[in-house]
Amino acid sequence: MGPLTAWLDPSELRVGLGCMRLPDDGAETIAAAATAGITVFDTARAYGENERLLARALRECGADARARIVTKGGMARPGGAWVPDGRAKAIRADCEASLAALDGLPVDLYLLHAPDPRTPWRTSVRALARLVDEGLVRRVGVANVNRRQLDEALELAPVAAVQVALSPFDDRALRGGVVERCEQLGLALIAHSPLGGPKRAGRVDAQETLAWLLGLSEVVVPIPGARRPETARAAARAAALAPASAPSRRRSRQLPTRTDADVVLVMGIPGAGKSRVAAEYAARGYVRLNRDERGGSLRDLAGTLEDQLASGARRLVLDNTYLTRASRNDVIEAAGRRGAAVRCIWLDTPLAQAHANMVARLLDRCDGALPTPEELRELARREPWLLVPTSQMRAARELEPPADDEGFARVEQVPFARAPGGGRPGVFVAAAAAGRATETPDAPHLVFDWNPNGDAAALDAAAARLATLVSGPVEKALCPHPAGPPTCWCRPPLPGLPLAFARVHDVDPARSVVVGTGPAHRTLAATLGARYAQPG
C-alpha cells in the first residue's frame, strides 16, 4: 500500500463509498458496500440526515467496528445553496452535530468542506486542528483546495488527507500539483466525483475509470457515489481487480530541447497590466495568444501554442490571468511537447492598484463615465476583460503564486510601479469631512459620499459648505448603490468617483489629497497614491 499505511491498512480496499446521494432507504447499499470489503464511507454535515442513515445502516449490518467514517463540516445550506462557513465556531458546532448524528460512532477523518472566502484560511485550519487536539476526531484533512491552500494548512494542522475532485473530466488536482504534494508527504488523496458526477457517469466505463484513478498514484482513494447495492459492489470489484502497483499514468514533463524558442507566459490578476507587457512583446515580433482576442478556453489556447510551435513559430507570448498551477501546467506541457521551455513573468500587482487599472479601462471604454451596476453586468457579458469588483476580488483570492517547481525555465516577479502621471493636484473630500478649508483652496475639489438610499441631501449641503471655503471648482458625486458585495466601482474605498473626476479636470491623483474620516478613506488614498488627511 506504500504511503497510505498511515491511514488505510494494506489489506483494505483502496476505494470508498460516497454517500451524498443515497436515498432514504439506502441502508441496503451501505450494507452491500461493507460486505464487498469497502471500509471508507464519506458523508457530511451538509448532507442533511445522511450521517444518521450511515450510522444506523453500519450498525444494522455489523460493519460499524471496522468502518472508517469520513465526514465534513464548515458548509451551510441556506435555501439549498452551498455556502462555505469557515468560522471557528461554525466548524466546532458542525463537528459536534456530526458526532451527535453518528450516535457514538467515531469520526476517523474530519474534513473542512471548502475554504470560506469570508474567513481567513488560517483561522479555519486552526479550528480544524483543535478538533484533533481535544480528541473529538481521530484525524483531520481539507477538501476542495488548491496546492497553495494545502501547503498553508499543512503548516497549521496535522493534515492526514485531502479530498478533491479527480476524474477524466476534471484533472485539476493532477495538473495543479495537489496529487504530487500528497505523494511527497504520504497523504491520502480522496477523489470525489471520480466518474464525473451524476450527469457524466453514464459516459464512462466505471471499472476502467476507477482502474485509471487507482493507477495514477498509490495515494488516490476514489469514492464513487452509489444509489444501488449493485453499484457499490461493482466499485469494490474494480478496486480488487486493480493492480497492486500499477505503473503511473501521469504525464511526464518533457525536457526542453529547443534553444531557438522563447515562450513567455505573462500572468497576474485582472487589471495587473498584462496587456501592456504583452503588447511590448508583440511589437518585438512575438506571436500574441490572448483568450479575450481568440476566444475559447485556456486549454484551447495551450493547444494553439503547441500548433504554433509545431508550425515553426519561435517567439510567443501568452497574457491571461493564469491564476492556478493547473492552468499554467497546460502551457508548460504544451510547450514541452515541442521541446520549448516557458518563462513566467508574474505582474505582482496589489488588488487595490488593479482596482484603479480596471476603473481606467472602464473610463476609456465608456467615454469617461462610470457605468451603473446594470450597465457593468451587460458590458462584462460582452467584453470579459471588463469585470465587476467581486470578480476581480475573487481572482485575487484564487491566485496561486508561480514557483520554479512548476517547470518554468525561470519566474520573474515584477513588483507594481505606477507610471508617473501628468496633471495638477486635486482634493477629494468625503462629505463628512467637508467642514473646513483645505490646504490647496484653488485646486479642483470633489466632494463624494455613499448613501445606499440615494439621498443626496448631506452631500449637497457638504458641497455647498465647501464652496464657500475654497476658490477652486467644487463638484459632487454620490454612490447610491446598496451595501453588501460591491456591484459598482463608485462605492468607497473603490476608486471610481475620484478617478472619473480626475480625468475630467486633468488631475493627477498621485499629487492629490484625500480628506476623510475613516479607514475606507485611508484605503482610497493609498489606492490613488494620494496623501491622506483628516479634517481640522
Coordinates of C-alpha atoms in Angstrom, one line a residue:
M1 CA 0.0 0.0 0.0
G2 CA 3.0 2.3 0.4
P3 CA 2.4 5.9 1.5
L4 CA -1.2 5.2 2.7
T5 CA -0.3 2.8 5.5
A6 CA -0.7 5.7 7.9
W7 CA -4.4 5.8 7.2
L8 CA -5.6 2.7 5.4
D9 CA -4.4 -0.8 6.3
P10 CA -2.7 -2.6 3.4
S11 CA -5.4 -5.2 3.4
E12 CA -8.2 -2.6 2.9
L13 CA -9.7 -1.8 -0.5
R14 CA -8.4 1.5 -1.8
V15 CA -11.9 2.7 -2.7
G16 CA -14.7 4.2 -0.6
L17 CA -18.4 4.9 -0.9
G18 CA -19.7 8.4 -1.5
C19 CA -22.9 8.6 0.5
M20 CA -24.2 12.0 -0.5
R21 CA -26.8 10.8 -3.0
L22 CA -28.0 7.8 -1.1
P23 CA -31.8 7.6 -0.9
D24 CA -33.6 7.5 2.5
D25 CA -33.8 3.7 2.1
G26 CA -30.1 3.4 1.2
A27 CA -29.2 1.1 4.1
E28 CA -29.1 -1.9 1.7
T29 CA -26.5 -0.1 -0.5
I30 CA -24.3 0.6 2.6
A31 CA -24.5 -3.0 3.7
A32 CA -23.6 -4.2 0.2
A33 CA -20.6 -2.0 0.1
A34 CA -19.4 -3.2 3.6
T35 CA -20.0 -6.8 2.7
A36 CA -17.9 -6.3 -0.5
G37 CA -15.0 -5.1 1.6
I38 CA -15.4 -1.3 1.4
T39 CA -14.4 0.3 4.7
V40 CA -14.3 4.1 3.8
F41 CA -17.7 5.8 3.9
D42 CA -17.9 9.5 3.0
T43 CA -20.6 11.8 4.3
A44 CA -21.0 15.4 5.6
R45 CA -23.0 17.5 8.0
A46 CA -24.3 19.5 4.9
Y47 CA -25.9 16.3 3.5
G48 CA -29.0 16.5 5.8
E49 CA -29.9 13.2 7.5
N50 CA -27.1 11.3 5.7
E51 CA -24.9 10.8 8.8
R52 CA -27.8 9.3 10.8
L53 CA -28.6 7.0 7.9
L54 CA -25.0 5.9 7.6
A55 CA -24.6 5.2 11.3
R56 CA -27.8 3.2 11.5
A57 CA -27.0 1.2 8.4
L58 CA -23.5 0.3 9.6
R59 CA -24.8 -0.9 12.9
E60 CA -27.5 -3.0 11.3
C61 CA -25.1 -4.8 9.0
G62 CA -22.5 -5.2 11.7
A63 CA -19.8 -3.1 9.9
D64 CA -19.7 -0.3 12.5
A65 CA -16.5 -1.6 14.2
R66 CA -14.4 -1.6 11.1
A67 CA -15.9 1.3 9.1
R68 CA -13.8 4.4 8.6
I69 CA -16.3 7.3 8.6
V70 CA -15.2 10.4 6.8
T71 CA -17.4 13.4 7.4
K72 CA -17.1 17.2 6.7
G73 CA -18.1 20.5 8.3
G74 CA -17.9 24.2 7.6
M75 CA -20.6 24.3 4.9
A76 CA -24.1 25.9 5.3
R77 CA -27.1 25.2 3.1
P78 CA -29.3 28.4 3.2
G79 CA -32.1 27.9 0.8
G80 CA -30.4 24.8 -0.7
A81 CA -27.3 26.8 -1.7
W82 CA -23.8 25.7 -0.8
V83 CA -22.2 28.4 1.3
P84 CA -18.8 27.8 3.0
D85 CA -18.7 28.8 6.6
G86 CA -15.2 28.6 7.9
R87 CA -15.6 30.4 11.2
A88 CA -14.1 28.6 14.1
K89 CA -17.4 28.4 16.0
A90 CA -19.2 27.0 12.9
I91 CA -16.6 24.3 12.4
R92 CA -16.8 23.3 16.1
A93 CA -20.6 23.3 16.0
D94 CA -20.7 21.2 12.8
C95 CA -18.4 18.7 14.3
E96 CA -20.4 18.3 17.5
A97 CA -23.6 18.0 15.4
S98 CA -22.0 15.3 13.3
L99 CA -20.9 13.4 16.4
A100 CA -24.4 13.5 17.7
A101 CA -25.9 12.3 14.4
L102 CA -23.4 9.4 14.2
D103 CA -24.6 8.4 17.7
G104 CA -21.4 7.2 19.2
L105 CA -19.6 6.0 16.0
P106 CA -16.1 7.6 15.9
V107 CA -15.1 10.0 13.1
D108 CA -12.0 8.6 11.6
L109 CA -11.4 11.6 9.3
Y110 CA -12.9 15.0 9.6
L111 CA -12.6 17.4 6.7
L112 CA -13.1 21.1 6.3
H113 CA -15.6 21.0 3.4
A114 CA -14.3 24.0 1.5
P115 CA -12.4 27.3 2.0
D116 CA -14.5 30.2 3.1
P117 CA -13.6 33.4 1.2
R118 CA -15.0 35.5 4.1
T119 CA -12.9 33.8 6.8
P120 CA -9.1 33.8 6.9
W121 CA -7.9 30.4 5.9
R122 CA -5.6 30.2 8.8
T123 CA -8.5 30.7 11.2
S124 CA -10.4 27.8 9.7
V125 CA -7.4 25.5 9.7
R126 CA -6.5 26.2 13.3
A127 CA -10.1 25.4 14.3
L128 CA -9.8 22.1 12.5
A129 CA -6.6 21.3 14.3
R130 CA -8.2 21.9 17.7
L131 CA -10.7 19.1 16.9
V132 CA -7.8 16.6 17.0
D133 CA -6.1 18.2 20.0
E134 CA -9.3 17.9 22.0
G135 CA -9.9 14.3 20.9
L136 CA -13.2 14.9 19.1
V137 CA -12.0 13.2 15.9
R138 CA -9.1 10.8 15.1
R139 CA -7.7 12.7 12.1
V140 CA -8.4 15.9 10.1
G141 CA -8.0 17.0 6.5
V142 CA -9.1 19.6 4.0
A143 CA -11.3 19.4 0.9
N144 CA -11.7 21.3 -2.3
V145 CA -8.4 23.1 -2.0
N146 CA -5.5 24.0 -4.4
R147 CA -1.9 23.4 -3.6
R148 CA -1.3 26.7 -2.0
Q149 CA -4.1 26.3 0.4
L150 CA -3.0 22.7 1.1
D151 CA 0.6 23.9 1.9
E152 CA -0.7 26.6 4.2
A153 CA -2.9 24.1 6.0
L154 CA 0.0 21.7 6.5
E155 CA 1.8 24.4 8.5
L156 CA -1.1 24.7 11.0
A157 CA -2.8 21.3 11.3
P158 CA -1.8 17.6 11.2
V159 CA -3.5 17.1 7.8
A160 CA -3.8 13.4 7.0
A161 CA -5.9 13.5 3.8
V162 CA -7.1 15.8 1.1
Q163 CA -10.4 15.4 -0.7
V164 CA -10.7 17.0 -4.2
A165 CA -12.5 16.3 -7.5
L166 CA -10.5 14.0 -9.7
S167 CA -11.8 12.3 -12.8
P168 CA -11.3 12.1 -16.5
F169 CA -13.4 15.2 -16.7
D170 CA -11.6 17.1 -14.0
D171 CA -7.9 16.6 -13.5
R172 CA -7.0 20.0 -12.0
A173 CA -5.7 18.3 -8.9
L174 CA -3.2 16.4 -11.1
R175 CA -2.2 19.4 -13.2
G176 CA -2.2 21.7 -10.2
G177 CA 0.3 19.7 -8.1
V178 CA -2.1 18.5 -5.4
V179 CA -1.6 14.8 -6.2
E180 CA 2.2 15.4 -6.3
R181 CA 2.2 17.1 -2.9
C182 CA 0.2 14.2 -1.4
E183 CA 2.6 11.7 -2.9
Q184 CA 5.6 13.6 -1.4
L185 CA 4.1 13.7 2.1
G186 CA 2.2 10.4 2.2
L187 CA -1.2 12.0 2.4
A188 CA -4.3 10.2 1.2
L189 CA -6.0 11.9 -1.7
I190 CA -9.7 11.1 -1.6
A191 CA -11.1 11.6 -5.1
H192 CA -14.7 12.7 -5.1
S193 CA -16.9 12.6 -8.2
P194 CA -14.4 10.1 -9.8
L195 CA -16.8 9.2 -12.6
G196 CA -17.5 12.9 -13.3
G197 CA -20.7 13.3 -11.2
P198 CA -24.2 12.0 -11.9
K199 CA -24.6 13.8 -15.2
R200 CA -21.4 12.3 -16.7
A201 CA -21.2 9.0 -15.0
G202 CA -23.0 7.3 -17.9
R203 CA -20.4 8.4 -20.4
V204 CA -17.6 6.4 -18.9
D205 CA -16.9 2.7 -18.1
A206 CA -16.9 2.8 -14.3
Q207 CA -14.4 -0.1 -13.8
E208 CA -12.0 1.3 -16.4
T209 CA -12.2 4.8 -14.9
L210 CA -11.6 3.5 -11.3
A211 CA -8.7 1.5 -12.5
W212 CA -7.3 4.6 -14.2
L213 CA -7.6 6.6 -11.0
L214 CA -6.0 3.8 -8.9
G215 CA -3.2 3.7 -11.4
L216 CA -2.4 7.4 -11.1
S217 CA -0.9 7.0 -7.7
E218 CA -0.9 4.8 -4.6
V219 CA -2.3 7.8 -2.6
V220 CA -5.5 8.1 -4.6
V221 CA -8.7 6.7 -3.0
P222 CA -11.7 7.1 -5.2
I223 CA -15.1 7.4 -3.5
P224 CA -17.8 6.8 -6.3
G225 CA -21.3 7.6 -5.3
A226 CA -23.8 4.7 -5.3
R227 CA -27.6 4.6 -5.0
R228 CA -28.0 0.9 -5.6
P229 CA -26.3 -2.2 -4.0
E230 CA -25.0 -3.5 -7.3
T231 CA -23.2 -0.2 -8.0
A232 CA -21.4 -0.4 -4.6
R233 CA -20.4 -4.0 -5.3
A234 CA -19.1 -3.0 -8.8
A235 CA -16.9 -0.3 -7.2
A236 CA -15.4 -2.8 -4.8
R237 CA -14.7 -5.3 -7.6
A238 CA -12.9 -2.6 -9.6
A239 CA -10.7 -1.8 -6.7
A240 CA -10.0 -5.5 -6.0
L241 CA -9.0 -6.1 -9.6
A242 CA -6.8 -3.1 -10.0
P243 CA -3.0 -4.0 -10.0
A244 CA -1.5 -3.6 -6.6
S245 CA 1.3 -1.4 -8.0
A246 CA 0.1 0.0 -11.3
P247 CA 2.5 2.0 -13.4
S248 CA 1.9 5.7 -13.1
R249 CA -0.2 7.1 -15.9
R250 CA 0.5 10.7 -15.1
R251 CA 2.0 12.7 -17.9
S252 CA 5.8 13.1 -17.6
R253 CA 7.2 16.6 -18.3
Q254 CA 9.3 16.9 -21.4
L255 CA 12.7 18.4 -21.0
P256 CA 13.3 21.4 -23.3
T257 CA 15.4 20.6 -26.4
R258 CA 14.9 23.8 -28.4
T259 CA 17.2 26.7 -27.8
D260 CA 15.6 28.8 -30.6
A261 CA 12.2 29.1 -28.9
D262 CA 11.1 31.7 -26.4
V263 CA 7.7 31.2 -24.8
V264 CA 6.7 33.9 -22.4
L265 CA 3.7 33.5 -20.0
V266 CA 2.6 36.8 -18.6
M267 CA 0.3 36.3 -15.6
G268 CA -1.4 38.3 -12.9
I269 CA -4.9 39.1 -11.6
P270 CA -7.2 41.1 -13.9
G271 CA -6.1 44.7 -14.1
A272 CA -2.5 43.8 -13.3
G273 CA -1.2 45.3 -16.6
K274 CA -0.6 42.1 -18.6
S275 CA -1.9 43.6 -21.9
R276 CA 0.7 46.4 -21.8
V277 CA 3.5 43.9 -21.3
A278 CA 2.2 41.6 -24.0
A279 CA 1.9 44.5 -26.4
E280 CA 5.5 45.3 -25.9
Y281 CA 6.5 41.7 -26.8
A282 CA 4.1 41.8 -29.8
A283 CA 5.8 44.9 -31.0
R284 CA 9.1 43.0 -31.0
G285 CA 7.7 40.3 -33.2
Y286 CA 6.2 37.8 -30.7
V287 CA 3.0 36.0 -31.6
R288 CA 0.4 37.0 -29.0
L289 CA -2.0 34.4 -27.7
N290 CA -4.8 36.0 -25.7
R291 CA -8.1 34.4 -24.8
D292 CA -10.1 37.6 -24.9
E293 CA -9.0 38.1 -28.5
R294 CA -9.1 34.5 -29.7
G295 CA -11.9 33.1 -27.6
G296 CA -12.1 29.5 -26.3
S297 CA -10.6 28.2 -23.1
L298 CA -7.1 28.4 -21.6
R299 CA -6.7 24.7 -22.5
D300 CA -7.7 25.6 -26.1
L301 CA -5.0 28.3 -26.1
A302 CA -2.4 25.8 -24.9
G303 CA -3.3 23.7 -27.9
T304 CA -2.9 26.8 -30.2
L305 CA 0.6 27.3 -28.6
E306 CA 1.6 23.8 -29.5
D307 CA 0.3 24.2 -33.0
Q308 CA 2.2 27.4 -33.4
L309 CA 5.5 25.8 -32.2
A310 CA 4.9 22.8 -34.5
S311 CA 4.5 25.1 -37.5
G312 CA 7.8 26.9 -36.9
A313 CA 6.9 29.9 -34.6
R314 CA 9.8 30.6 -32.3
R315 CA 8.7 33.6 -30.1
L316 CA 5.3 33.6 -28.5
V317 CA 3.7 35.5 -25.6
L318 CA 0.6 34.4 -23.7
D319 CA -1.1 37.0 -21.5
N320 CA -4.0 35.7 -19.5
T321 CA -4.7 35.5 -15.8
Y322 CA -3.2 32.0 -15.3
L323 CA -4.2 32.2 -11.6
T324 CA -3.7 28.5 -10.8
R325 CA -0.9 26.0 -11.2
A326 CA -3.3 23.8 -13.2
S327 CA -3.9 26.5 -15.8
R328 CA -0.2 27.2 -16.1
N329 CA 0.6 23.5 -16.3
D330 CA -1.2 23.3 -19.7
V331 CA 1.1 25.8 -21.2
I332 CA 4.3 24.2 -19.8
E333 CA 3.3 20.8 -21.0
A334 CA 2.2 22.0 -24.5
A335 CA 5.5 23.8 -25.0
G336 CA 7.4 20.9 -23.6
R337 CA 5.9 18.5 -26.1
R338 CA 7.5 20.7 -28.8
G339 CA 10.8 20.9 -26.9
A340 CA 10.3 24.5 -25.7
A341 CA 10.8 26.0 -22.3
V342 CA 8.5 28.6 -20.7
R343 CA 9.5 31.6 -18.7
C344 CA 7.0 33.3 -16.4
I345 CA 6.5 37.0 -15.9
W346 CA 4.4 37.5 -12.8
L347 CA 2.9 41.0 -12.5
D348 CA 2.6 41.2 -8.7
T349 CA 0.1 44.0 -8.7
P350 CA -1.8 44.6 -5.4
L351 CA -5.6 44.3 -5.6
A352 CA -6.1 48.0 -4.8
Q353 CA -3.9 49.0 -7.7
A354 CA -5.6 46.5 -10.0
H355 CA -8.9 48.2 -9.0
A356 CA -7.5 51.5 -10.2
N357 CA -6.4 50.0 -13.5
M358 CA -9.8 48.4 -14.0
V359 CA -11.6 51.7 -13.5
A360 CA -9.2 53.3 -16.0
R361 CA -10.2 50.7 -18.5
L362 CA -13.9 51.3 -17.9
L363 CA -13.5 55.1 -18.3
D364 CA -11.7 54.5 -21.6
R365 CA -14.5 52.2 -22.7
C366 CA -17.4 54.3 -21.6
D367 CA -16.2 57.8 -22.7
G368 CA -15.2 58.9 -19.2
A369 CA -18.4 57.8 -17.4
L370 CA -18.7 55.2 -14.8
P371 CA -21.3 52.5 -15.8
T372 CA -24.2 51.7 -13.5
P373 CA -24.3 48.2 -12.0
E374 CA -26.7 47.1 -14.7
E375 CA -24.6 48.6 -17.5
L376 CA -21.5 47.0 -15.9
R377 CA -23.0 43.5 -15.9
E378 CA -24.1 43.9 -19.5
L379 CA -20.6 45.1 -20.5
A380 CA -19.0 42.2 -18.7
R381 CA -21.1 39.7 -20.6
R382 CA -20.0 41.1 -23.9
E383 CA -16.4 42.0 -23.0
P384 CA -14.9 39.6 -20.5
W385 CA -11.9 41.9 -19.7
L386 CA -14.3 44.4 -18.1
L387 CA -15.1 43.0 -14.6
V388 CA -17.4 43.7 -11.7
P389 CA -15.4 44.3 -8.5
T390 CA -16.4 41.0 -6.9
S391 CA -15.0 39.1 -9.9
Q392 CA -11.6 40.8 -9.5
M393 CA -11.6 40.2 -5.8
R394 CA -12.4 36.5 -6.4
A395 CA -9.5 36.3 -8.8
A396 CA -7.1 37.7 -6.2
R397 CA -8.3 35.1 -3.7
E398 CA -7.8 32.3 -6.2
L399 CA -4.2 33.3 -7.2
E400 CA -1.5 30.7 -6.6
P401 CA 1.8 32.5 -6.9
P402 CA 4.0 30.8 -9.5
A403 CA 7.0 28.7 -8.4
D404 CA 10.1 27.2 -10.1
D405 CA 9.0 23.7 -9.3
E406 CA 6.1 24.0 -11.7
G407 CA 8.5 23.6 -14.5
F408 CA 9.3 27.1 -15.7
A409 CA 12.7 27.9 -17.0
R410 CA 12.5 30.9 -14.6
V411 CA 10.0 33.1 -12.8
E412 CA 10.4 36.8 -12.9
Q413 CA 8.3 38.6 -10.3
V414 CA 7.6 42.2 -11.3
P415 CA 6.5 44.5 -8.4
F416 CA 3.9 47.1 -9.2
A417 CA 5.1 50.6 -10.0
R418 CA 2.6 53.1 -11.4
A419 CA 4.0 55.2 -14.2
P420 CA 4.2 58.9 -13.4
G421 CA 1.1 60.8 -14.5
G422 CA 0.6 64.4 -15.6
G423 CA -1.9 66.9 -14.4
R424 CA -2.4 69.2 -11.5
P425 CA -3.1 68.5 -7.8
G426 CA -6.7 68.0 -6.7
V427 CA -8.6 67.4 -3.5
F428 CA -11.0 64.6 -2.9
V429 CA -13.2 65.3 0.2
A430 CA -15.5 62.9 1.9
A431 CA -18.8 64.6 2.6
A432 CA -18.5 64.0 6.4
A433 CA -15.1 65.8 6.3
A434 CA -16.1 68.9 4.3
G435 CA -16.3 71.4 7.2
R436 CA -13.1 73.4 6.7
A437 CA -10.9 74.9 4.0
T438 CA -8.3 72.6 2.6
E439 CA -4.6 73.2 2.1
T440 CA -4.9 73.9 -1.6
P441 CA -8.1 76.0 -1.9
D442 CA -7.6 76.9 -5.6
A443 CA -7.4 73.2 -6.7
P444 CA -10.3 71.3 -8.1
H445 CA -12.4 69.7 -5.3
L446 CA -14.6 66.7 -5.4
V447 CA -17.0 66.1 -2.6
F448 CA -18.1 62.4 -2.5
D449 CA -20.4 60.3 -0.5
W450 CA -22.1 56.9 -0.3
N451 CA -25.8 56.6 0.6
P452 CA -27.5 53.4 -0.3
N453 CA -30.9 55.1 -0.1
G454 CA -29.8 57.5 -2.8
D455 CA -30.4 60.5 -0.5
A456 CA -28.0 63.3 -1.6
A457 CA -29.1 65.9 1.0
A458 CA -26.0 65.5 3.1
L459 CA -23.8 65.6 0.0
D460 CA -25.4 68.7 -1.3
A461 CA -25.0 70.5 2.0
A462 CA -21.4 69.5 2.3
A463 CA -20.6 70.6 -1.2
A464 CA -22.3 74.0 -0.7
R465 CA -20.5 74.5 2.6
L466 CA -17.1 73.7 1.0
A467 CA -17.8 76.0 -2.0
T468 CA -17.8 79.0 0.5
L469 CA -14.4 78.0 1.9
V470 CA -12.3 77.4 -1.3
S471 CA -11.8 79.2 -4.5
G472 CA -11.3 76.3 -6.9
P473 CA -14.2 74.5 -8.6
V474 CA -16.2 72.2 -6.4
E475 CA -18.1 69.2 -7.8
K476 CA -20.0 66.4 -6.0
A477 CA -20.6 62.7 -6.7
L478 CA -22.8 60.2 -4.9
C479 CA -22.7 56.4 -4.9
P480 CA -26.3 55.3 -4.3
H481 CA -25.8 51.6 -4.6
P482 CA -26.6 49.1 -1.8
A483 CA -24.4 47.6 0.9
G484 CA -23.0 44.1 0.6
P485 CA -20.6 42.8 -2.0
P486 CA -19.9 45.8 -4.3
T487 CA -21.8 45.8 -7.6
C488 CA -20.3 49.1 -8.8
W489 CA -16.9 50.8 -9.0
C490 CA -18.0 54.0 -7.2
R491 CA -18.5 52.9 -3.6
P492 CA -15.5 54.0 -1.4
P493 CA -12.9 52.7 -1.0
L494 CA -13.2 51.7 -4.7
P495 CA -11.7 54.5 -6.7
G496 CA -14.3 55.1 -9.4
L497 CA -15.6 58.6 -8.3
P498 CA -12.2 60.2 -7.8
L499 CA -10.7 58.8 -11.0
A500 CA -13.7 59.9 -13.1
F501 CA -13.3 63.4 -11.6
A502 CA -9.6 63.4 -12.2
R503 CA -9.9 62.6 -15.8
V504 CA -12.3 65.4 -16.5
H505 CA -10.3 68.0 -14.6
D506 CA -6.8 66.9 -15.6
V507 CA -6.0 66.0 -12.0
D508 CA -3.0 63.7 -11.1
P509 CA -4.3 61.5 -8.2
A510 CA -0.7 60.9 -7.0
R511 CA -0.3 64.7 -6.4
S512 CA -3.6 65.0 -4.7
V513 CA -5.1 64.7 -1.2
V514 CA -7.9 62.6 0.2
V515 CA -9.6 64.3 3.1
G516 CA -11.6 61.7 5.0
T517 CA -12.7 60.4 8.4
G518 CA -12.1 56.6 8.5
P519 CA -10.3 53.5 7.3
A520 CA -12.2 53.4 3.9
H521 CA -11.0 56.9 3.0
R522 CA -7.4 56.0 4.1
T523 CA -7.6 52.9 1.8
L524 CA -8.9 55.1 -1.0
A525 CA -5.9 57.4 -0.6
A526 CA -3.5 54.5 -0.8
T527 CA -5.2 53.2 -3.9
L528 CA -4.8 56.5 -5.6
G529 CA -1.3 57.1 -4.4
A530 CA -2.6 60.3 -2.8
R531 CA -1.8 61.8 0.6
Y532 CA -4.4 61.2 3.3
A533 CA -5.5 64.0 5.6
Q534 CA -8.2 64.3 8.3
P535 CA -10.2 67.5 8.7
G536 CA -9.0 70.0 11.2

